[in-house]
mmCIF file of C-alpha atoms in Angstrom:
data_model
loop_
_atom_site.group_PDB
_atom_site.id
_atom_site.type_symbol
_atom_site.label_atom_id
_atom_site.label_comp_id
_atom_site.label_asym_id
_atom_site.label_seq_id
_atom_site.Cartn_x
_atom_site.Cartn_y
_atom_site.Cartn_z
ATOM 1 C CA UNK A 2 -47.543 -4.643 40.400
ATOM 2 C CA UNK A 3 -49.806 -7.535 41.365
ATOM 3 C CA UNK A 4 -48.805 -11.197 41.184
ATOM 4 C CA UNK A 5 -51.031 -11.946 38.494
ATOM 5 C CA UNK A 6 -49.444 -8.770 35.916
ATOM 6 C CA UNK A 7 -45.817 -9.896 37.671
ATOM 7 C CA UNK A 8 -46.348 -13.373 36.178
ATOM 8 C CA UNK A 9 -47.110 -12.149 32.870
ATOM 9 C CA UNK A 10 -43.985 -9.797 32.483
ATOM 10 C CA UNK A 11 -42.019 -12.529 32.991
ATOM 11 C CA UNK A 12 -43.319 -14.602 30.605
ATOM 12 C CA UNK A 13 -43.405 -11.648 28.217
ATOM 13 C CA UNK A 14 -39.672 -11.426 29.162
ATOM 14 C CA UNK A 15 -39.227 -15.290 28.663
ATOM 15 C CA UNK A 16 -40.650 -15.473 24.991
ATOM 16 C CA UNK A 17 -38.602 -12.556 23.876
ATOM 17 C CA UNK A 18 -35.225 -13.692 25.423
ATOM 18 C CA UNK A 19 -36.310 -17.330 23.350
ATOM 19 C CA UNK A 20 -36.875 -15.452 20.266
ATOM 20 C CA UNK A 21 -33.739 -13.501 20.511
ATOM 21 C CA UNK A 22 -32.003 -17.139 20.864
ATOM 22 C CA UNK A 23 -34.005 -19.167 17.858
ATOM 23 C CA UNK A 24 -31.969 -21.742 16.063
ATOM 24 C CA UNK A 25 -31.751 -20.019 12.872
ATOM 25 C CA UNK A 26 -29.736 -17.585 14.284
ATOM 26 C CA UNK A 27 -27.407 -19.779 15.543
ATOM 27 C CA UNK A 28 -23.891 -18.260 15.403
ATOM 28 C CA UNK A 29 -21.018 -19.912 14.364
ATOM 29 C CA UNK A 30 -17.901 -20.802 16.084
ATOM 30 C CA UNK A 31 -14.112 -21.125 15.844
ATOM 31 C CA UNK A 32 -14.508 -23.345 18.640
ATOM 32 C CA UNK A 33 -17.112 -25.691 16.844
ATOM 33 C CA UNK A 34 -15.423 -28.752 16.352
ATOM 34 C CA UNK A 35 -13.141 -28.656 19.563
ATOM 35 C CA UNK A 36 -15.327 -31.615 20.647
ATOM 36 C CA UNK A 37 -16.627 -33.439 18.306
ATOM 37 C CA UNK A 38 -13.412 -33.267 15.738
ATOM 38 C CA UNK A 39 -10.707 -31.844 17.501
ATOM 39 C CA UNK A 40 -8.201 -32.851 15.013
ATOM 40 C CA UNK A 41 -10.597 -32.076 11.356
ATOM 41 C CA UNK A 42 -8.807 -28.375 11.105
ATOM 42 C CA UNK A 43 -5.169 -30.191 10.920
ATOM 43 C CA UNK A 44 -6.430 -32.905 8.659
ATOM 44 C CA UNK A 45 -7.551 -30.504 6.161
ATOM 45 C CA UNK A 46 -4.461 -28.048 6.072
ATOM 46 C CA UNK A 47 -2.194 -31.027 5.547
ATOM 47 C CA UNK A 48 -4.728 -31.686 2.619
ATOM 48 C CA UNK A 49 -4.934 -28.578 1.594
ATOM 49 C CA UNK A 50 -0.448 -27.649 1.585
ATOM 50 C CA UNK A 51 -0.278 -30.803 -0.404
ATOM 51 C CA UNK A 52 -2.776 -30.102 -3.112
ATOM 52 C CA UNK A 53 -1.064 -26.207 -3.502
ATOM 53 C CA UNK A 54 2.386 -27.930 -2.908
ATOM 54 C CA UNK A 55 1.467 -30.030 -6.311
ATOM 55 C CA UNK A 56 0.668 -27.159 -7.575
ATOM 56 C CA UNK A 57 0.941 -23.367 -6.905
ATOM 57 C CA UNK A 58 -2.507 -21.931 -8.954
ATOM 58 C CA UNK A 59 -4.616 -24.259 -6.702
ATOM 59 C CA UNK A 60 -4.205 -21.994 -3.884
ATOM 60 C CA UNK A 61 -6.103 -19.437 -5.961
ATOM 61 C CA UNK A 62 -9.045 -21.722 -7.164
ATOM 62 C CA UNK A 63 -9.695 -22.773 -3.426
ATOM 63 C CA UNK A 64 -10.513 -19.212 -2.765
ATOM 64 C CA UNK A 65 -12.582 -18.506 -5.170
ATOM 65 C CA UNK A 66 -14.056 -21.973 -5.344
ATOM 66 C CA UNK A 67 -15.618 -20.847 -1.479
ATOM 67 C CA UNK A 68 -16.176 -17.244 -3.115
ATOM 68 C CA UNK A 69 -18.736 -18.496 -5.551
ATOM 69 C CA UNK A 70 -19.961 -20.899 -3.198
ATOM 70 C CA UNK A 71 -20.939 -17.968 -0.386
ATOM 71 C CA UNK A 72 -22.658 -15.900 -3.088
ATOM 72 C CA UNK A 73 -25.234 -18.249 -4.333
ATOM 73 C CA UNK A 74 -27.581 -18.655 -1.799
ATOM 74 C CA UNK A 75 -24.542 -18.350 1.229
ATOM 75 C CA UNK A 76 -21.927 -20.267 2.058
ATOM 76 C CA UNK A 77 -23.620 -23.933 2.289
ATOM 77 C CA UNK A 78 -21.266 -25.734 -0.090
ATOM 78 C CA UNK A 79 -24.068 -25.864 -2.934
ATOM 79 C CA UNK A 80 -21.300 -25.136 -5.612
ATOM 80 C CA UNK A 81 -19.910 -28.595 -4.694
ATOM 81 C CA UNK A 82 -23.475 -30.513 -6.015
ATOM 82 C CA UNK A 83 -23.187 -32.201 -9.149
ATOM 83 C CA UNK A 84 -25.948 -32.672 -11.575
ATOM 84 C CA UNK A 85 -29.177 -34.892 -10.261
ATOM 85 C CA UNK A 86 -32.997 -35.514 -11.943
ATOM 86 C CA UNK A 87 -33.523 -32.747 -8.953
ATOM 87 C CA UNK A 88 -30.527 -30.818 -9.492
ATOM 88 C CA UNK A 89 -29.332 -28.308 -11.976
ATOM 89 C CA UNK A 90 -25.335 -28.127 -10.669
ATOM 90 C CA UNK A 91 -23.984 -24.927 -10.373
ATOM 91 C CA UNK A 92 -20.879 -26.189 -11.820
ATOM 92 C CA UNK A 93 -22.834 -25.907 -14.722
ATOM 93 C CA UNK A 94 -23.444 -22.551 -14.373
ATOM 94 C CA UNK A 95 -21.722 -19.243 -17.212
ATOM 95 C CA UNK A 96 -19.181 -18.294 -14.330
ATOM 96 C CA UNK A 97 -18.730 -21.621 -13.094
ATOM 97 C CA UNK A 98 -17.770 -24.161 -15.794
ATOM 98 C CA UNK A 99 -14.729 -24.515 -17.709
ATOM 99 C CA UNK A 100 -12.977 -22.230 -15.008
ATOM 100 C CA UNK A 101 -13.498 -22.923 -11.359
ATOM 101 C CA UNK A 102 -11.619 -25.606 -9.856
ATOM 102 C CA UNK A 103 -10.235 -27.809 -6.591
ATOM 103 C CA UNK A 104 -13.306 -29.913 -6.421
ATOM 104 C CA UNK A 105 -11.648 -33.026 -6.342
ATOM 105 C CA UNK A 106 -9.091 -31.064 -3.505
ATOM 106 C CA UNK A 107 -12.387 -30.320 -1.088
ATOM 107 C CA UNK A 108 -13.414 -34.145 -2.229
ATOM 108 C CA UNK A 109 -9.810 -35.370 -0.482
ATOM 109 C CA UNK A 110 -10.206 -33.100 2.291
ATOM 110 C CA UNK A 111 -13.435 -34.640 3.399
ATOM 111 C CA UNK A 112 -12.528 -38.184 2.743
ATOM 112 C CA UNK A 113 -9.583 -37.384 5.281
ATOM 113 C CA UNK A 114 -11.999 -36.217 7.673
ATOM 114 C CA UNK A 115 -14.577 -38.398 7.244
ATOM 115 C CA UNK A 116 -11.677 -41.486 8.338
ATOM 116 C CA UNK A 117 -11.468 -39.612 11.474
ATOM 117 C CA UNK A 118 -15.204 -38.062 12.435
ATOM 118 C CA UNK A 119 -17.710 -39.738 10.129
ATOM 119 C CA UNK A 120 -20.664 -36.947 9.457
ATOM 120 C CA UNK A 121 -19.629 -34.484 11.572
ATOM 121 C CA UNK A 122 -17.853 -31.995 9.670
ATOM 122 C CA UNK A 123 -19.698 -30.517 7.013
ATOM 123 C CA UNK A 124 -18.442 -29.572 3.092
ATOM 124 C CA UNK A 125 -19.188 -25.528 3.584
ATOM 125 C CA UNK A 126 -16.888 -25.570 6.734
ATOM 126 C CA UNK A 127 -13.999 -27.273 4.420
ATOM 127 C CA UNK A 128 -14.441 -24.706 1.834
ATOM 128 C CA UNK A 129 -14.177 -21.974 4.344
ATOM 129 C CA UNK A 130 -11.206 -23.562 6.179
ATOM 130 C CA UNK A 131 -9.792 -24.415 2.689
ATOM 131 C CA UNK A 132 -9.554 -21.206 1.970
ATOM 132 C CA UNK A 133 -7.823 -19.989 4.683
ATOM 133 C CA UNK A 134 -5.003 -22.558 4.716
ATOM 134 C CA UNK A 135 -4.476 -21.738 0.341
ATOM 135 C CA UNK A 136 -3.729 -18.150 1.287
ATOM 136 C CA UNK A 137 -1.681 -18.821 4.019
ATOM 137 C CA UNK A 138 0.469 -21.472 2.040
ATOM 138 C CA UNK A 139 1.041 -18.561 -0.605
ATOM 139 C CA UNK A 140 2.136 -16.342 1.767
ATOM 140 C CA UNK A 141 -1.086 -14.425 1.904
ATOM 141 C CA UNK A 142 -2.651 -13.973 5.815
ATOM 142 C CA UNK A 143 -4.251 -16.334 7.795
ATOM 143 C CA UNK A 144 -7.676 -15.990 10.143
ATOM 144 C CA UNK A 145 -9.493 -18.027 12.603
ATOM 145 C CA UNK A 146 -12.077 -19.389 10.705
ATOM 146 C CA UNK A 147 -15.589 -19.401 12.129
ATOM 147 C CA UNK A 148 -17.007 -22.918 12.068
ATOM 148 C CA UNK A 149 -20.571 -24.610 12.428
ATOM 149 C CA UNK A 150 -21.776 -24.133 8.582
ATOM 150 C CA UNK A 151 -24.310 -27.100 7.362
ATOM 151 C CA UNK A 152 -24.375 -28.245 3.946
ATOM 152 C CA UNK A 153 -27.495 -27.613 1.816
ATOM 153 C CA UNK A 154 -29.731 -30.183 0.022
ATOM 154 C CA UNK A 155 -30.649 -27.673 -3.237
ATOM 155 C CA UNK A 156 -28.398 -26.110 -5.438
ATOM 156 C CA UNK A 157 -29.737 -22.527 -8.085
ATOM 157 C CA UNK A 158 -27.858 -22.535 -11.325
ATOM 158 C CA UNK A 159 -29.754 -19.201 -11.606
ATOM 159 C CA UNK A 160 -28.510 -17.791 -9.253
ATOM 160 C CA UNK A 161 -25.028 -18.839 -10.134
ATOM 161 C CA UNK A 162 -26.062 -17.038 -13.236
ATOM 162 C CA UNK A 163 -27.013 -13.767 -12.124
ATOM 163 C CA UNK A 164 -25.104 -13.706 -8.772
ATOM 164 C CA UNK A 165 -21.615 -14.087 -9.319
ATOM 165 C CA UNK A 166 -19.352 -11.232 -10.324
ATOM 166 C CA UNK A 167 -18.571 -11.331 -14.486
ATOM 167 C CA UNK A 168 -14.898 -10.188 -16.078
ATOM 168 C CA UNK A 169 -16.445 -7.289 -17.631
ATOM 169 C CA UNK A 170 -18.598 -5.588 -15.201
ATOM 170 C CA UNK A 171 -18.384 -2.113 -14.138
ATOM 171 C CA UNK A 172 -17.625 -0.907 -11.270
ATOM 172 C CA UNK A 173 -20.803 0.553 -9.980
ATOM 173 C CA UNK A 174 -22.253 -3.140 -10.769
ATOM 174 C CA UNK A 175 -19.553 -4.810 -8.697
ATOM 175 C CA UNK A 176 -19.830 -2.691 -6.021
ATOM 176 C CA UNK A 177 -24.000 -3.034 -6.010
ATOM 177 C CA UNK A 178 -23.162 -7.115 -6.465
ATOM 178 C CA UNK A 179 -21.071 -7.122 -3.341
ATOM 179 C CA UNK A 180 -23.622 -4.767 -1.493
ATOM 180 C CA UNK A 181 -26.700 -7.412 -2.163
ATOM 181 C CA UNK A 182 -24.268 -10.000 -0.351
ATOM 182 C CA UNK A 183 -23.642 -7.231 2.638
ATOM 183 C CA UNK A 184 -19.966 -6.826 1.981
ATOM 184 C CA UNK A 185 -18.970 -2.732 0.598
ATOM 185 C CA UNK A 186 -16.919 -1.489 -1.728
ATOM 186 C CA UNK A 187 -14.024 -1.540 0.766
ATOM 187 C CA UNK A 188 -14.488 -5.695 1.061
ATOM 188 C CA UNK A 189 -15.012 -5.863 -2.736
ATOM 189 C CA UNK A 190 -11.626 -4.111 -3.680
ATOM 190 C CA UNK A 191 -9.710 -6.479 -0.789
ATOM 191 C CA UNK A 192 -11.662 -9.336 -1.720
ATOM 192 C CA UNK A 193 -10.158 -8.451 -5.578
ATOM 193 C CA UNK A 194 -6.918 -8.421 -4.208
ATOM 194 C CA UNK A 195 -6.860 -12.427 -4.571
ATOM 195 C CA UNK A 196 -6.219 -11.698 -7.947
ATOM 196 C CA UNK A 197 -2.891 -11.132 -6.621
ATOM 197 C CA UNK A 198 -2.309 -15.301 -7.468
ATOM 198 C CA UNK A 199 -3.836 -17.494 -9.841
ATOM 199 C CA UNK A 200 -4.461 -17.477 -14.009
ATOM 200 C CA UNK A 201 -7.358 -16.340 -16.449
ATOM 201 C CA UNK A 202 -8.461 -17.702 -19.869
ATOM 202 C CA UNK A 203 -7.363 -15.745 -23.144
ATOM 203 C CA UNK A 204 -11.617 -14.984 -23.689
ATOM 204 C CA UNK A 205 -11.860 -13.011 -20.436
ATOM 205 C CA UNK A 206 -9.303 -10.633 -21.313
ATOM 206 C CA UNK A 207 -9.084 -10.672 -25.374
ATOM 207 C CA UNK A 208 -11.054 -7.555 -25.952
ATOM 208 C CA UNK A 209 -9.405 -5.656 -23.224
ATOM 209 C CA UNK A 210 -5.816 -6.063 -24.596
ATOM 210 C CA UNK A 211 -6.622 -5.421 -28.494
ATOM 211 C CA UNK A 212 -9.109 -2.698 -27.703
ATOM 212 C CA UNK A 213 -6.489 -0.218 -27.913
ATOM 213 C CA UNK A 214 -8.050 1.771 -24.813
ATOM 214 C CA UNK A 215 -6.451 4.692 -22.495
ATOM 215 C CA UNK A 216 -7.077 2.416 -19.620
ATOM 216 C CA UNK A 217 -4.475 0.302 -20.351
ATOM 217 C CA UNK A 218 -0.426 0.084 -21.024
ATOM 218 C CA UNK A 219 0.163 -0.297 -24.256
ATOM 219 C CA UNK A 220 3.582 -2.668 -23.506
ATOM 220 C CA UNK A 221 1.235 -4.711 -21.280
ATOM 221 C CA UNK A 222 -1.040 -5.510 -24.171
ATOM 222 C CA UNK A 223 1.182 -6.204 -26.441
ATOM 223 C CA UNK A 224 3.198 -8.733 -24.178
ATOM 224 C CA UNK A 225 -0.368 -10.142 -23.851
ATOM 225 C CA UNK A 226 -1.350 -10.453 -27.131
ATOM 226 C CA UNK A 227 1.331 -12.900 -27.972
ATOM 227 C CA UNK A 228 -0.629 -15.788 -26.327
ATOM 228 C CA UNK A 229 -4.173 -15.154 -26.864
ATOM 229 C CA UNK A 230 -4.944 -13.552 -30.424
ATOM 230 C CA UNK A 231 -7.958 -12.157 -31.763
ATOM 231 C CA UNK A 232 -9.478 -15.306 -32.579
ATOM 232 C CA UNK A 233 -8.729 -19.111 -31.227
ATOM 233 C CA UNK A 234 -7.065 -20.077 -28.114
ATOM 234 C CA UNK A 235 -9.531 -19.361 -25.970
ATOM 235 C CA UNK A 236 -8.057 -21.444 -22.995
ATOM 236 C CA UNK A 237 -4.662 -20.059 -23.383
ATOM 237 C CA UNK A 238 -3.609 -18.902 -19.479
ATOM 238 C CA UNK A 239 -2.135 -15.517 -18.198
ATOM 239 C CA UNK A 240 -1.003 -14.719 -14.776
ATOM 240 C CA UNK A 241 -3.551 -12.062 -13.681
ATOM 241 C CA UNK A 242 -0.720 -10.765 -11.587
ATOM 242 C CA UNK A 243 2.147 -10.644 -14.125
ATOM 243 C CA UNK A 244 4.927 -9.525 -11.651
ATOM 244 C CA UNK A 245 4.412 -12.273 -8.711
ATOM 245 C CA UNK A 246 2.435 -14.578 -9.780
ATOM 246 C CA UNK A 247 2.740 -17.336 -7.315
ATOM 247 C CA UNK A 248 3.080 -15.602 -4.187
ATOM 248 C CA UNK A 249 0.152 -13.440 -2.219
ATOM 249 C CA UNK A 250 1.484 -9.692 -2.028
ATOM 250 C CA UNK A 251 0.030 -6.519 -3.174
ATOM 251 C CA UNK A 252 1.766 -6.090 -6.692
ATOM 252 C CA UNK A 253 -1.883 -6.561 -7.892
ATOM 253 C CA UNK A 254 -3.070 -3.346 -6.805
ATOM 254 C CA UNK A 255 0.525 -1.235 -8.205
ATOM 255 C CA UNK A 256 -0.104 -3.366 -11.607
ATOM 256 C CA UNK A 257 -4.049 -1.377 -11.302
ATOM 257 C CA UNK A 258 -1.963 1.900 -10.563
ATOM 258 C CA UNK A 259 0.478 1.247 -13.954
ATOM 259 C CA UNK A 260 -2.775 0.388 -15.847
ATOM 260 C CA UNK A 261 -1.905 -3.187 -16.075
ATOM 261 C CA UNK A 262 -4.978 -5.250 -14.626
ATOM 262 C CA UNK A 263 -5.502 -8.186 -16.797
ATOM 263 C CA UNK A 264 -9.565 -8.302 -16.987
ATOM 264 C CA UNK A 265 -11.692 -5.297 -17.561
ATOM 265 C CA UNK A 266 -13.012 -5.819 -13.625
ATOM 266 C CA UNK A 267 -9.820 -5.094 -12.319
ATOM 267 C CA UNK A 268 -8.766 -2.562 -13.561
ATOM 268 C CA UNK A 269 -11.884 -0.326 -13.372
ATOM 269 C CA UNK A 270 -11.182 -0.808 -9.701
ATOM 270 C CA UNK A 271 -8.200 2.512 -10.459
ATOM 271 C CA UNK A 272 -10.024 4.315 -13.379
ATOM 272 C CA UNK A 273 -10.814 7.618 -11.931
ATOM 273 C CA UNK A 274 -13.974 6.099 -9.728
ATOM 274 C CA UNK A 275 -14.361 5.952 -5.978
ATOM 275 C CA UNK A 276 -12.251 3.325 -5.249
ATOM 276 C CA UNK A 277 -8.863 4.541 -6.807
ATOM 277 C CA UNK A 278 -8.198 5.660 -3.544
ATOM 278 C CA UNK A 279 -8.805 2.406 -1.690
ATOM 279 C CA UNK A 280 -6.240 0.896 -4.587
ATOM 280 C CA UNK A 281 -3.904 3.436 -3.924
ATOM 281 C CA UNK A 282 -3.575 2.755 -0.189
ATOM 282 C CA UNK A 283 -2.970 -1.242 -0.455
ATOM 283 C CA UNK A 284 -0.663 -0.576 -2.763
ATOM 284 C CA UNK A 285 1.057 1.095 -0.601
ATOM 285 C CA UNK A 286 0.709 -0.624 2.233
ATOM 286 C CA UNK A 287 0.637 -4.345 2.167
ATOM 287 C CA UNK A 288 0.109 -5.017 5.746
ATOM 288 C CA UNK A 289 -3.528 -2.936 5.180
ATOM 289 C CA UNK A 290 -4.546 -4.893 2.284
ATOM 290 C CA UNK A 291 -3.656 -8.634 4.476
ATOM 291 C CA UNK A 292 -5.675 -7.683 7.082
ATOM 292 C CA UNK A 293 -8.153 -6.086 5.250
ATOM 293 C CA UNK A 294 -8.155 -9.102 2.874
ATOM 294 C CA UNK A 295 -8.763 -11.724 6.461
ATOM 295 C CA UNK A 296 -11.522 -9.306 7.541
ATOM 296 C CA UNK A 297 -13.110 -9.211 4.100
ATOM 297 C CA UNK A 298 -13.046 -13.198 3.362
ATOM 298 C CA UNK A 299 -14.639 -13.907 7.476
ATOM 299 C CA UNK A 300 -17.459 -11.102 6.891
ATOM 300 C CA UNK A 301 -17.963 -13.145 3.331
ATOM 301 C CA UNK A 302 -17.802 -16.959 5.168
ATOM 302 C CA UNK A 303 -20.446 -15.335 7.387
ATOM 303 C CA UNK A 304 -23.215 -15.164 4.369
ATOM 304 C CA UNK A 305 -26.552 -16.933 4.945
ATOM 305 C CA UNK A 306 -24.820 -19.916 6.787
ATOM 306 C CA UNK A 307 -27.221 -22.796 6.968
ATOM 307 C CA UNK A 308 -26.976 -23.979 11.098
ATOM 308 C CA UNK A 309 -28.547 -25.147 13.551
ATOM 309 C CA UNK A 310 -30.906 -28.439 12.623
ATOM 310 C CA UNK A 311 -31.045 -26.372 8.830
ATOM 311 C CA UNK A 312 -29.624 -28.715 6.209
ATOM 312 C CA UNK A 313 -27.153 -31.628 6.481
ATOM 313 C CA UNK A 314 -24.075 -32.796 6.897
ATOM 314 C CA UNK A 315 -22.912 -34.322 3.258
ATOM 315 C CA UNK A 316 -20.866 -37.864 3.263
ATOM 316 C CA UNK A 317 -19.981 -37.101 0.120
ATOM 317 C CA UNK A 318 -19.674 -33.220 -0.992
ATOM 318 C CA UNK A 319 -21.363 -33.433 -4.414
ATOM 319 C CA UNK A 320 -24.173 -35.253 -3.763
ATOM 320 C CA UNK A 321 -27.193 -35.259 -1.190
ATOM 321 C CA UNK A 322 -26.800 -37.943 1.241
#
């Protein structure tokens, strides 16, 4: 090889090895904030164990708050954006309002950051790390979060519409849901298991438990019943894990195997389908479903993370800087 074709392999080499390395595939980090906030992860679990020390359901609305923040357009704390002449909140959204929660527990959480590292540490990496310290202070497992998410400027209250998983889907469109967000049907039934803690409204479950059906037990309806009837009371809570509510475990999953899931969505997860069997095993074995659970929520925090010189780091979570 000549000089002159030498020279140009090289560069051809060059320009490839810089494409494989563009910004917008930056990836992120547990390791992040070791510099430039070394002490942001504390300051948020101490924020975080005395929200869900207050009170116990919080730990559940933290993780799903950063669930339906990752599946509407990834994990770039959109779901935190409040209403503008620009933007049309996601808060605002079917799924959304009336029933997610913890805003004004990310809100704290930053504040407490911000007194230590103004505008470093964005809103999506509190959600994420959030998260992660609410399952832990349940007793649920912990992970090492992966850090260096940037907040976006936009929110999609359409997407919020048509993205996020409803109480009476099937289970052939929850598992095609969670496939258009790369997670399978494995992820989707551990990712369910966080139904294991928290509440649900008397609407999302009122036509399950005076339907009557085969698919569910007929004491567990009628216990039910006595708190949301057929009409009214539409706010009226139930435990969507009746035997522990409060504490992370895998009595969700045995409730699925006795026919006792509280919303339509859970318990078509055991209802003769192909993922009875993936019930059957966490129910058995709690120590699969916890680290199946960890490895579910990091593969979700890892959805179309904006990073890199994409987006910003918000001052204040719910509104653009």
């Amino acid at each position: 090889m000549n000089s002159r074709n030498s020279f140009a392999a090289i560069t051809a080499a060059l320009f490839l090895l810089l494409l494989s390395n563009k910004p917008c595939e930056a990836q992120l980090s547990s390791t992040f904030y070791d510099n430039t906030c070394p002490n942001a992860l504390s300051r948020i679990r101490t924020s975080i164990r005395t929200a869900v020390s207050r009170e116990r359901r919080m730990a559940a609305s933290l993780i799903r708050l950063h669930f339906h923040d990752c599946f509407v357009q990834g994990c770039d704390a959109s779901i935190l954006l409040d209403d503008t002449p620009s933007i049309r909140s996601e808060k605002n959204a079917g799924p959304n309002n009336g029933s997610v929660r913890g805003y004004e527990v990310i809100d704290d959480a930053k504040s407490e950051v911000e007194k230590i590292c103004p505008g470093v540490v964005s809103c999506a990496d509190i959600l994420a790390v959030a998260a992660r310290d609410a399952s832990a202070q349940v007793g649920g497992p912990s992970w090492t979060v992966k850090l260096g998410r940037r907040d976006s400027t936009t929110a999609s209250r359409s997407l919020a519409e048509s993205n996020l998983p409803g109480f009476t889907d099937s289970l052939e469109t929850l598992i095609s849901n969670f496939a258009n967000q790369g997670l399978n049907a494995r992820d989707m039934v551990a990712l369910s298991g966080a139904h294991t803690i928290g509440q649900a409204q008397c609407f999302t479950f009122r036509n399950r438990i005076h339907s009557n059906g085969t698919d569910i037990d007929p004491g567990f309806a009628s216990t039910r019943r006595r708190r949301c009837p057929l009409s009214g009371q539409n706010g009226n809570l139930a435990a969507l894990d009746l035997v522990t509510p409060n504490t992370f475990d895998n009595n969700y999953f045995k409730n699925l195997i006795q026919k006792k899931g509280l919303l339509e969505s859970d318990q078509v997860l055991f209802s003769g389908g192909s993922t009875d069997s993936i019930v059957s095993e966490y129910s058995r074995s709690p120590s699969t479903f916890a680290s199946d659970f960890a490895a579910a929520m990091l593969k979700m925090g890892d959805i179309q993370p904006l990073t890199g010189q994409e987006g910003v780091i918000r001052r204040i979570c719910s509104a653009v800087n």
